[in-house]
């Protein structure tokens, strides 16, 4: 199995240097590393050139290939591996990440995709003390429930669908909400910044250009379409750390707008004709989360404004989920 690592980056030279440093000490690393840099300056190029001991191929692209989905499609055409792994530039894989990822692919030859694990370490065994509204439980494990989920559960707006699956009313839990129990979980979608795919499938379906720029929920769109060709797994043994570099991220208003509009898009891509109860729950949940963000200080208020404008846009002219 030949594994190609693709890293798409924009204006994050420090994150790239940290990621490359971590790859130097990796066990059974990728056969090739493709870096697609859309930065307008040479800072990232200079940082990457320090690592000429790695099997690295660097590509600097112009505006015609700028944006996460465009850069991933560009990288897909440059890779030569059987499996393509996409890592965000602010993610640091554990030393045995590639060993565990390869092992998962070998355990599941029917898979079309395998996602890595970015879950937290705050899970505890379930006991009577950890049952209740403020706890989220999965197969004998429990963790503290965020306030927004507590409110949703209290109002009957929290789906019973397992993590990594989109319920008919949308707004499900991400695949990273599984505990670090070493299991391989069948899911419907994985986080794009730590996901691997069969190269033939990735080249065939490509990443949607609907998600311009930052591309929020582009990974869910890709997963839903790729899942038509086979199973997708979350490998909780393939662990990595997400450092959430703020550089290159959209402003709060734009982010909030994408939460609403892109969220609606992928929901209706998965559920073409949800029933009226599912539609009502989606709208109620969206306005509830919008209201919660209004209480999050200045940044939260600006993001909530973006969410509100996005919801109004959907009412007037919904995007076409094709």
mmCIF file of N, CA, C and O in Angstrom, residues 60-113:
data_model
loop_
_atom_site.group_PDB
_atom_site.id
_atom_site.type_symbol
_atom_site.label_atom_id
_atom_site.label_comp_id
_atom_site.label_asym_id
_atom_site.label_seq_id
_atom_site.Cartn_x
_atom_site.Cartn_y
_atom_site.Cartn_z
ATOM 1 N N UNK A 60 3.634 25.606 -5.618
ATOM 2 C CA UNK A 60 3.072 26.918 -5.311
ATOM 3 C C UNK A 60 2.055 27.249 -6.397
ATOM 4 O O UNK A 60 2.384 27.269 -7.591
ATOM 5 N N UNK A 61 0.788 27.475 -5.998
ATOM 6 C CA UNK A 61 -0.276 27.683 -6.972
ATOM 7 C C UNK A 61 -0.800 29.111 -6.894
ATOM 8 O O UNK A 61 -0.715 29.776 -5.855
ATOM 9 N N UNK A 62 -1.356 29.562 -8.003
ATOM 10 C CA UNK A 62 -1.909 30.908 -8.084
ATOM 11 C C UNK A 62 -3.378 30.933 -7.702
ATOM 12 O O UNK A 62 -3.942 29.951 -7.203
ATOM 13 N N UNK A 63 -4.020 32.057 -7.983
ATOM 14 C CA UNK A 63 -5.405 32.262 -7.565
ATOM 15 C C UNK A 63 -6.365 31.273 -8.201
ATOM 16 O O UNK A 63 -7.415 30.975 -7.626
ATOM 17 N N UNK A 64 -6.025 30.737 -9.380
ATOM 18 C CA UNK A 64 -6.943 29.804 -10.042
ATOM 19 C C UNK A 64 -7.072 28.484 -9.288
ATOM 20 O O UNK A 64 -8.040 27.738 -9.484
ATOM 21 N N UNK A 65 -6.102 28.182 -8.433
ATOM 22 C CA UNK A 65 -6.163 26.952 -7.631
ATOM 23 C C UNK A 65 -6.249 27.255 -6.134
ATOM 24 O O UNK A 65 -6.086 26.355 -5.312
ATOM 25 N N UNK A 66 -6.495 28.497 -5.769
ATOM 26 C CA UNK A 66 -6.531 28.871 -4.359
ATOM 27 C C UNK A 66 -7.878 28.507 -3.744
ATOM 28 O O UNK A 66 -8.914 28.638 -4.374
ATOM 29 N N UNK A 67 -7.857 28.072 -2.490
ATOM 30 C CA UNK A 67 -9.068 27.620 -1.807
ATOM 31 C C UNK A 67 -8.916 26.150 -1.486
ATOM 32 O O UNK A 67 -8.315 25.378 -2.255
ATOM 33 N N UNK A 68 -9.451 25.725 -0.356
ATOM 34 C CA UNK A 68 -9.199 24.372 0.139
ATOM 35 C C UNK A 68 -9.602 23.292 -0.859
ATOM 36 O O UNK A 68 -8.835 22.374 -1.135
ATOM 37 N N UNK A 69 -10.819 23.384 -1.410
ATOM 38 C CA UNK A 69 -11.264 22.325 -2.310
ATOM 39 C C UNK A 69 -10.455 22.327 -3.609
ATOM 40 O O UNK A 69 -10.118 21.258 -4.130
ATOM 41 N N UNK A 70 -10.137 23.508 -4.129
ATOM 42 C CA UNK A 70 -9.325 23.575 -5.350
ATOM 43 C C UNK A 70 -7.922 23.027 -5.101
ATOM 44 O O UNK A 70 -7.365 22.293 -5.932
ATOM 45 N N UNK A 71 -7.342 23.351 -3.959
ATOM 46 C CA UNK A 71 -5.998 22.862 -3.655
ATOM 47 C C UNK A 71 -5.987 21.352 -3.435
ATOM 48 O O UNK A 71 -5.041 20.663 -3.833
ATOM 49 N N UNK A 72 -7.038 20.830 -2.805
ATOM 50 C CA UNK A 72 -7.103 19.372 -2.626
ATOM 51 C C UNK A 72 -7.257 18.661 -3.959
ATOM 52 O O UNK A 72 -6.638 17.606 -4.179
ATOM 53 N N UNK A 73 -8.052 19.203 -4.844
ATOM 54 C CA UNK A 73 -8.182 18.595 -6.168
ATOM 55 C C UNK A 73 -6.851 18.653 -6.925
ATOM 56 O O UNK A 73 -6.489 17.703 -7.635
ATOM 57 N N UNK A 74 -6.141 19.745 -6.772
ATOM 58 C CA UNK A 74 -4.817 19.872 -7.401
ATOM 59 C C UNK A 74 -3.867 18.809 -6.836
ATOM 60 O O UNK A 74 -3.156 18.126 -7.592
ATOM 61 N N UNK A 75 -3.872 18.672 -5.510
ATOM 62 C CA UNK A 75 -2.995 17.689 -4.871
ATOM 63 C C UNK A 75 -3.338 16.271 -5.307
ATOM 64 O O UNK A 75 -2.444 15.436 -5.535
ATOM 65 N N UNK A 76 -4.627 15.992 -5.438
ATOM 66 C CA UNK A 76 -5.070 14.652 -5.840
ATOM 67 C C UNK A 76 -4.489 14.260 -7.193
ATOM 68 O O UNK A 76 -4.120 13.097 -7.414
ATOM 69 N N UNK A 77 -4.400 15.227 -8.088
ATOM 70 C CA UNK A 77 -3.865 14.934 -9.423
ATOM 71 C C UNK A 77 -2.343 14.775 -9.425
ATOM 72 O O UNK A 77 -1.787 14.216 -10.376
ATOM 73 N N UNK A 78 -1.671 15.242 -8.375
ATOM 74 C CA UNK A 78 -0.207 15.152 -8.313
ATOM 75 C C UNK A 78 0.289 13.919 -7.550
ATOM 76 O O UNK A 78 1.457 13.552 -7.667
ATOM 77 N N UNK A 79 -0.574 13.314 -6.762
ATOM 78 C CA UNK A 79 -0.143 12.178 -5.950
ATOM 79 C C UNK A 79 -0.039 10.910 -6.788
ATOM 80 O O UNK A 79 -0.682 10.771 -7.834
ATOM 81 N N UNK A 80 0.754 9.959 -6.280
ATOM 82 C CA UNK A 80 0.959 8.694 -6.991
ATOM 83 C C UNK A 80 0.578 7.489 -6.154
ATOM 84 O O UNK A 80 0.721 6.356 -6.607
ATOM 85 N N UNK A 81 0.083 7.709 -4.927
ATOM 86 C CA UNK A 81 -0.200 6.603 -4.029
ATOM 87 C C UNK A 81 -1.544 5.940 -4.287
ATOM 88 O O UNK A 81 -2.404 6.466 -4.994
ATOM 89 N N UNK A 82 -1.724 4.774 -3.667
ATOM 90 C CA UNK A 82 -3.015 4.077 -3.699
ATOM 91 C C UNK A 82 -4.007 4.740 -2.753
ATOM 92 O O UNK A 82 -5.209 4.722 -2.984
ATOM 93 N N UNK A 83 -3.466 5.300 -1.659
ATOM 94 C CA UNK A 83 -4.259 5.990 -0.654
ATOM 95 C C UNK A 83 -3.757 7.424 -0.541
ATOM 96 O O UNK A 83 -2.550 7.664 -0.495
ATOM 97 N N UNK A 84 -4.683 8.376 -0.489
ATOM 98 C CA UNK A 84 -4.333 9.782 -0.299
ATOM 99 C C UNK A 84 -4.788 10.211 1.088
ATOM 100 O O UNK A 84 -5.966 10.079 1.433
ATOM 101 N N UNK A 85 -3.853 10.691 1.882
ATOM 102 C CA UNK A 85 -4.160 11.210 3.210
ATOM 103 C C UNK A 85 -4.087 12.725 3.177
ATOM 104 O O UNK A 85 -3.073 13.296 2.778
ATOM 105 N N UNK A 86 -5.165 13.380 3.603
ATOM 106 C CA UNK A 86 -5.175 14.835 3.721
ATOM 107 C C UNK A 86 -4.989 15.207 5.188
ATOM 108 O O UNK A 86 -5.753 14.764 6.050
ATOM 109 N N UNK A 87 -3.966 16.013 5.454
ATOM 110 C CA UNK A 87 -3.749 16.557 6.787
ATOM 111 C C UNK A 87 -3.792 18.072 6.704
ATOM 112 O O UNK A 87 -3.145 18.673 5.849
ATOM 113 N N UNK A 88 -4.573 18.700 7.591
ATOM 114 C CA UNK A 88 -4.513 20.151 7.689
ATOM 115 C C UNK A 88 -3.148 20.562 8.219
ATOM 116 O O UNK A 88 -2.489 19.809 8.958
ATOM 117 N N UNK A 89 -2.728 21.775 7.877
ATOM 118 C CA UNK A 89 -1.380 22.202 8.245
ATOM 119 C C UNK A 89 -1.218 22.489 9.735
ATOM 120 O O UNK A 89 -0.092 22.654 10.219
ATOM 121 N N UNK A 90 -2.314 22.567 10.496
ATOM 122 C CA UNK A 90 -2.204 22.792 11.940
ATOM 123 C C UNK A 90 -2.522 21.540 12.744
ATOM 124 O O UNK A 90 -2.923 21.612 13.904
ATOM 125 N N UNK A 91 -2.334 20.379 12.123
ATOM 126 C CA UNK A 91 -2.526 19.091 12.799
ATOM 127 C C UNK A 91 -1.178 18.398 12.960
ATOM 128 O O UNK A 91 -0.367 18.377 12.035
ATOM 129 N N UNK A 92 -0.949 17.840 14.152
ATOM 130 C CA UNK A 92 0.292 17.123 14.438
ATOM 131 C C UNK A 92 -0.050 15.651 14.706
ATOM 132 O O UNK A 92 -0.717 15.329 15.697
ATOM 133 N N UNK A 93 0.378 14.742 13.842
ATOM 134 C CA UNK A 93 0.075 13.330 14.057
ATOM 135 C C UNK A 93 0.918 12.725 15.177
ATOM 136 O O UNK A 93 2.062 13.141 15.393
ATOM 137 N N UNK A 94 0.349 11.763 15.879
ATOM 138 C CA UNK A 94 1.101 11.021 16.890
ATOM 139 C C UNK A 94 2.195 10.201 16.208
ATOM 140 O O UNK A 94 2.103 9.909 15.005
ATOM 141 N N UNK A 95 3.257 9.816 16.949
ATOM 142 C CA UNK A 95 4.357 9.069 16.331
ATOM 143 C C UNK A 95 3.916 7.791 15.615
ATOM 144 O O UNK A 95 4.532 7.403 14.616
ATOM 145 N N UNK A 96 2.859 7.116 16.111
ATOM 146 C CA UNK A 96 2.405 5.876 15.488
ATOM 147 C C UNK A 96 1.182 6.082 14.606
ATOM 148 O O UNK A 96 0.503 5.112 14.238
ATOM 149 N N UNK A 97 0.903 7.322 14.249
ATOM 150 C CA UNK A 97 -0.306 7.631 13.476
ATOM 151 C C UNK A 97 -0.363 6.833 12.176
ATOM 152 O O UNK A 97 -1.375 6.205 11.855
ATOM 153 N N UNK A 98 0.724 6.842 11.410
ATOM 154 C CA UNK A 98 0.707 6.187 10.107
ATOM 155 C C UNK A 98 0.664 4.668 10.240
ATOM 156 O O UNK A 98 0.057 3.989 9.408
ATOM 157 N N UNK A 99 1.289 4.129 11.270
ATOM 158 C CA UNK A 99 1.217 2.686 11.515
ATOM 159 C C UNK A 99 -0.228 2.267 11.739
ATOM 160 O O UNK A 99 -0.719 1.285 11.163
ATOM 161 N N UNK A 100 -0.933 3.010 12.600
ATOM 162 C CA UNK A 100 -2.317 2.663 12.916
ATOM 163 C C UNK A 100 -3.240 2.894 11.725
ATOM 164 O O UNK A 100 -4.191 2.137 11.501
ATOM 165 N N UNK A 101 -2.975 3.946 10.960
ATOM 166 C CA UNK A 101 -3.820 4.225 9.795
ATOM 167 C C UNK A 101 -3.683 3.116 8.754
ATOM 168 O O UNK A 101 -4.686 2.621 8.219
ATOM 169 N N UNK A 102 -2.445 2.704 8.479
ATOM 170 C CA UNK A 102 -2.233 1.618 7.519
ATOM 171 C C UNK A 102 -2.892 0.328 8.017
ATOM 172 O O UNK A 102 -3.503 -0.416 7.236
ATOM 173 N N UNK A 103 -2.774 0.059 9.313
ATOM 174 C CA UNK A 103 -3.353 -1.154 9.875
ATOM 175 C C UNK A 103 -4.868 -1.162 9.716
ATOM 176 O O UNK A 103 -5.481 -2.218 9.459
ATOM 177 N N UNK A 104 -5.494 -0.004 9.875
ATOM 178 C CA UNK A 104 -6.945 0.086 9.715
ATOM 179 C C UNK A 104 -7.344 -0.221 8.273
ATOM 180 O O UNK A 104 -8.326 -0.935 8.030
ATOM 181 N N UNK A 105 -6.604 0.302 7.322
ATOM 182 C CA UNK A 105 -6.891 -0.001 5.919
ATOM 183 C C UNK A 105 -6.766 -1.498 5.642
ATOM 184 O O UNK A 105 -7.576 -2.071 4.901
ATOM 185 N N UNK A 106 -5.771 -2.146 6.248
ATOM 186 C CA UNK A 106 -5.589 -3.585 6.037
ATOM 187 C C UNK A 106 -6.698 -4.386 6.703
ATOM 188 O O UNK A 106 -7.095 -5.447 6.206
ATOM 189 N N UNK A 107 -7.207 -3.892 7.834
ATOM 190 C CA UNK A 107 -8.317 -4.588 8.506
ATOM 191 C C UNK A 107 -9.619 -4.478 7.723
ATOM 192 O O UNK A 107 -10.501 -5.336 7.859
ATOM 193 N N UNK A 108 -9.727 -3.427 6.905
ATOM 194 C CA UNK A 108 -10.986 -3.172 6.210
ATOM 195 C C UNK A 108 -10.728 -2.922 4.722
ATOM 196 O O UNK A 108 -10.819 -1.785 4.256
ATOM 197 N N UNK A 109 -10.413 -3.958 3.981
ATOM 198 C CA UNK A 109 -10.103 -3.766 2.553
ATOM 199 C C UNK A 109 -11.288 -3.258 1.744
ATOM 200 O O UNK A 109 -11.104 -2.789 0.618
ATOM 201 N N UNK A 110 -12.495 -3.333 2.320
ATOM 202 C CA UNK A 110 -13.677 -2.841 1.613
ATOM 203 C C UNK A 110 -13.862 -1.333 1.765
ATOM 204 O O UNK A 110 -14.739 -0.737 1.133
ATOM 205 N N UNK A 111 -13.046 -0.697 2.595
ATOM 206 C CA UNK A 111 -13.227 0.724 2.896
ATOM 207 C C UNK A 111 -12.873 1.608 1.699
ATOM 208 O O UNK A 111 -11.985 1.283 0.905
ATOM 209 N N UNK A 112 -13.576 2.736 1.609
ATOM 210 C CA UNK A 112 -13.192 3.770 0.639
ATOM 211 C C UNK A 112 -12.533 4.944 1.352
ATOM 212 O O UNK A 112 -11.858 5.759 0.718
ATOM 213 N N UNK A 113 -12.715 5.024 2.679
ATOM 214 C CA UNK A 113 -12.121 6.108 3.441
ATOM 215 C C UNK A 113 -11.873 5.715 4.878
ATOM 216 O O UNK A 113 -12.613 4.898 5.441
#
